[in-house]
Amino acid sequence: MALLYIDSKVEESVRTSAFLAKLKYKDSSYNKKVKDLYYSDLDNREKALTFIFYNWFLAKHDETINQYNNEVSFSIMNDIIGAIDRILEQEPLNWLMLIMKYRLLSFSYEAEDTIINGLENLIDEQKKSEYKSYYIVTYIFLSEIYYSMSNRDKAIKIIDDSKELEGGKIELISDFFRSFLVEYKNKLKISGDGDIVEKITLIEEIYF
């Protein structure tokens, strides 16, 4: 099965959800409305995407769930993963849903092997598919996971492997994808790892 590329409807859901989360994050009644709409029609893909992305961006604005580090945040994380899994049941190679699921799992710091296997498999599928510039995100994310596991050499190798990609600016939801790179680069700066920061900065210039 070919990878499902990001279509205009998904891009619209991302942008709209990001805006609404920023605007409505203090409105618990609106948050409940988004959740109720999703649970009233679990098989509705549009409602599922709204639920997934709204809660994703909500965590960036609401300090009570930011960083998924408490009981409330873990409950929300599990709800989002559940919605993602429903989509993946129908679309097992939905690239964006896989990336988001692995990202959420990474917040628990207990699923590194699952994430690594998943991302490596995703890279294999990318190689079989028509090239998309946002495929670089898979390499960045995988490198970050290895770096978090104190495997610096492997982290560097993954970045170097990404040079095989064709390059090109990411046009679709580029701000969303850039956040993966920025978070990794910030982690590297805190660690004082200037060599890898330079590599990531070069990738940023090529793709963003």
mmCIF file of N, CA, C and O in Angstrom, residues 29-63:
data_model
loop_
_atom_site.group_PDB
_atom_site.id
_atom_site.type_symbol
_atom_site.label_atom_id
_atom_site.label_comp_id
_atom_site.label_asym_id
_atom_site.label_seq_id
_atom_site.Cartn_x
_atom_site.Cartn_y
_atom_site.Cartn_z
ATOM 1 N N SER A 29 -15.566 24.734 27.803
ATOM 2 C CA SER A 29 -16.793 24.305 27.118
ATOM 3 C C SER A 29 -16.510 24.001 25.648
ATOM 4 O O SER A 29 -17.094 23.065 25.078
ATOM 5 N N TYR A 30 -15.627 24.775 25.044
ATOM 6 C CA TYR A 30 -15.279 24.507 23.650
ATOM 7 C C TYR A 30 -14.454 23.228 23.542
ATOM 8 O O TYR A 30 -14.656 22.419 22.630
ATOM 9 N N ASN A 31 -13.544 23.043 24.481
ATOM 10 C CA ASN A 31 -12.749 21.811 24.493
ATOM 11 C C ASN A 31 -13.657 20.591 24.588
ATOM 12 O O ASN A 31 -13.443 19.582 23.919
ATOM 13 N N LYS A 32 -14.683 20.697 25.428
ATOM 14 C CA LYS A 32 -15.641 19.598 25.593
ATOM 15 C C LYS A 32 -16.433 19.391 24.307
ATOM 16 O O LYS A 32 -16.728 18.242 23.926
ATOM 17 N N LYS A 33 -16.769 20.479 23.628
ATOM 18 C CA LYS A 33 -17.524 20.378 22.382
ATOM 19 C C LYS A 33 -16.744 19.591 21.338
ATOM 20 O O LYS A 33 -17.303 18.727 20.650
ATOM 21 N N VAL A 34 -15.451 19.891 21.208
ATOM 22 C CA VAL A 34 -14.608 19.174 20.234
ATOM 23 C C VAL A 34 -14.576 17.682 20.564
ATOM 24 O O VAL A 34 -14.701 16.838 19.676
ATOM 25 N N LYS A 35 -14.439 17.377 21.850
ATOM 26 C CA LYS A 35 -14.390 15.977 22.272
ATOM 27 C C LYS A 35 -15.722 15.278 22.033
ATOM 28 O O LYS A 35 -15.766 14.151 21.515
ATOM 29 N N ASP A 36 -16.822 15.946 22.385
ATOM 30 C CA ASP A 36 -18.151 15.346 22.206
ATOM 31 C C ASP A 36 -18.461 15.093 20.741
ATOM 32 O O ASP A 36 -19.071 14.072 20.387
ATOM 33 N N LEU A 37 -18.057 16.013 19.878
ATOM 34 C CA LEU A 37 -18.299 15.847 18.443
ATOM 35 C C LEU A 37 -17.560 14.620 17.909
ATOM 36 O O LEU A 37 -18.100 13.859 17.107
ATOM 37 N N TYR A 38 -16.352 14.431 18.381
ATOM 38 C CA TYR A 38 -15.580 13.266 17.941
ATOM 39 C C TYR A 38 -16.214 11.974 18.431
ATOM 40 O O TYR A 38 -16.432 11.042 17.653
ATOM 41 N N TYR A 39 -16.547 11.920 19.726
ATOM 42 C CA TYR A 39 -17.069 10.685 20.289
ATOM 43 C C TYR A 39 -18.497 10.381 19.838
ATOM 44 O O TYR A 39 -18.957 9.242 19.967
ATOM 45 N N SER A 40 -19.173 11.365 19.290
ATOM 46 C CA SER A 40 -20.525 11.121 18.777
ATOM 47 C C SER A 40 -20.505 10.428 17.417
ATOM 48 O O SER A 40 -21.520 9.889 16.963
ATOM 49 N N ASP A 41 -19.338 10.438 16.765
ATOM 50 C CA ASP A 41 -19.234 9.854 15.422
ATOM 51 C C ASP A 41 -17.784 9.426 15.200
ATOM 52 O O ASP A 41 -17.031 10.054 14.459
ATOM 53 N N LEU A 42 -17.404 8.338 15.845
ATOM 54 C CA LEU A 42 -15.999 7.926 15.874
ATOM 55 C C LEU A 42 -15.426 7.595 14.500
ATOM 56 O O LEU A 42 -14.211 7.644 14.309
ATOM 57 N N ASP A 43 -16.283 7.257 13.563
ATOM 58 C CA ASP A 43 -15.796 6.876 12.245
ATOM 59 C C ASP A 43 -15.715 8.058 11.278
ATOM 60 O O ASP A 43 -15.361 7.879 10.112
ATOM 61 N N ASN A 44 -16.031 9.248 11.770
ATOM 62 C CA ASN A 44 -15.980 10.444 10.931
ATOM 63 C C ASN A 44 -14.538 10.960 10.910
ATOM 64 O O ASN A 44 -14.028 11.459 11.909
ATOM 65 N N ARG A 45 -13.886 10.820 9.759
ATOM 66 C CA ARG A 45 -12.462 11.160 9.665
ATOM 67 C C ARG A 45 -12.203 12.639 9.925
ATOM 68 O O ARG A 45 -11.228 13.007 10.583
ATOM 69 N N GLU A 46 -13.076 13.504 9.422
ATOM 70 C CA GLU A 46 -12.884 14.939 9.598
ATOM 71 C C GLU A 46 -12.949 15.330 11.070
ATOM 72 O O GLU A 46 -12.122 16.112 11.562
ATOM 73 N N LYS A 47 -13.925 14.773 11.790
ATOM 74 C CA LYS A 47 -14.051 15.064 13.217
ATOM 75 C C LYS A 47 -12.864 14.493 13.995
ATOM 76 O O LYS A 47 -12.402 15.093 14.964
ATOM 77 N N ALA A 48 -12.382 13.337 13.545
ATOM 78 C CA ALA A 48 -11.231 12.731 14.210
ATOM 79 C C ALA A 48 -9.985 13.602 14.038
ATOM 80 O O ALA A 48 -9.237 13.828 14.997
ATOM 81 N N LEU A 49 -9.784 14.118 12.827
ATOM 82 C CA LEU A 49 -8.632 14.971 12.579
ATOM 83 C C LEU A 49 -8.696 16.253 13.398
ATOM 84 O O LEU A 49 -7.695 16.709 13.955
ATOM 85 N N THR A 50 -9.893 16.830 13.478
ATOM 86 C CA THR A 50 -10.065 18.037 14.290
ATOM 87 C C THR A 50 -9.737 17.744 15.747
ATOM 88 O O THR A 50 -9.033 18.517 16.407
ATOM 89 N N PHE A 51 -10.240 16.636 16.247
ATOM 90 C CA PHE A 51 -9.973 16.239 17.643
ATOM 91 C C PHE A 51 -8.481 16.031 17.876
ATOM 92 O O PHE A 51 -7.924 16.505 18.874
ATOM 93 N N ILE A 52 -7.826 15.349 16.965
ATOM 94 C CA ILE A 52 -6.398 15.048 17.101
ATOM 95 C C ILE A 52 -5.565 16.325 17.106
ATOM 96 O O ILE A 52 -4.783 16.576 18.031
ATOM 97 N N PHE A 53 -5.751 17.149 16.090
ATOM 98 C CA PHE A 53 -4.895 18.324 15.950
ATOM 99 C C PHE A 53 -5.234 19.410 16.961
ATOM 100 O O PHE A 53 -4.341 20.113 17.450
ATOM 101 N N TYR A 54 -6.520 19.554 17.279
ATOM 102 C CA TYR A 54 -6.890 20.561 18.275
ATOM 103 C C TYR A 54 -6.222 20.253 19.614
ATOM 104 O O TYR A 54 -5.625 21.133 20.243
ATOM 105 N N ASN A 55 -6.291 19.017 20.039
ATOM 106 C CA ASN A 55 -5.679 18.638 21.316
ATOM 107 C C ASN A 55 -4.157 18.675 21.250
ATOM 108 O O ASN A 55 -3.492 18.967 22.247
ATOM 109 N N TRP A 56 -3.612 18.366 20.103
ATOM 110 C CA TRP A 56 -2.165 18.460 19.913
ATOM 111 C C TRP A 56 -1.698 19.892 20.184
ATOM 112 O O TRP A 56 -0.764 20.128 20.956
ATOM 113 N N PHE A 57 -2.363 20.853 19.548
ATOM 114 C CA PHE A 57 -1.960 22.253 19.709
ATOM 115 C C PHE A 57 -2.406 22.814 21.051
ATOM 116 O O PHE A 57 -1.781 23.744 21.574
ATOM 117 N N LEU A 58 -3.459 22.268 21.616
ATOM 118 C CA LEU A 58 -3.928 22.716 22.920
ATOM 119 C C LEU A 58 -2.831 22.550 23.971
ATOM 120 O O LEU A 58 -2.655 23.404 24.854
ATOM 121 N N ALA A 59 -2.079 21.473 23.857
ATOM 122 C CA ALA A 59 -1.010 21.198 24.820
ATOM 123 C C ALA A 59 0.081 22.262 24.786
ATOM 124 O O ALA A 59 0.803 22.456 25.764
ATOM 125 N N LYS A 60 0.194 22.958 23.663
ATOM 126 C CA LYS A 60 1.211 23.990 23.545
ATOM 127 C C LYS A 60 0.791 25.301 24.203
ATOM 128 O O LYS A 60 1.633 26.166 24.468
ATOM 129 N N HIS A 61 -0.506 25.427 24.465
ATOM 130 C CA HIS A 61 -1.010 26.681 25.038
ATOM 131 C C HIS A 61 -1.506 26.532 26.473
ATOM 132 O O HIS A 61 -1.528 27.509 27.224
ATOM 133 N N ASP A 62 -1.905 25.342 26.834
ATOM 134 C CA ASP A 62 -2.466 25.109 28.164
ATOM 135 C C ASP A 62 -1.396 24.493 29.057
ATOM 136 O O ASP A 62 -0.995 23.345 28.874
ATOM 137 N N GLU A 63 -0.952 25.231 30.049
ATOM 138 C CA GLU A 63 0.137 24.766 30.912
ATOM 139 C C GLU A 63 -0.238 23.526 31.729
ATOM 140 O O GLU A 63 0.633 22.790 32.183
#
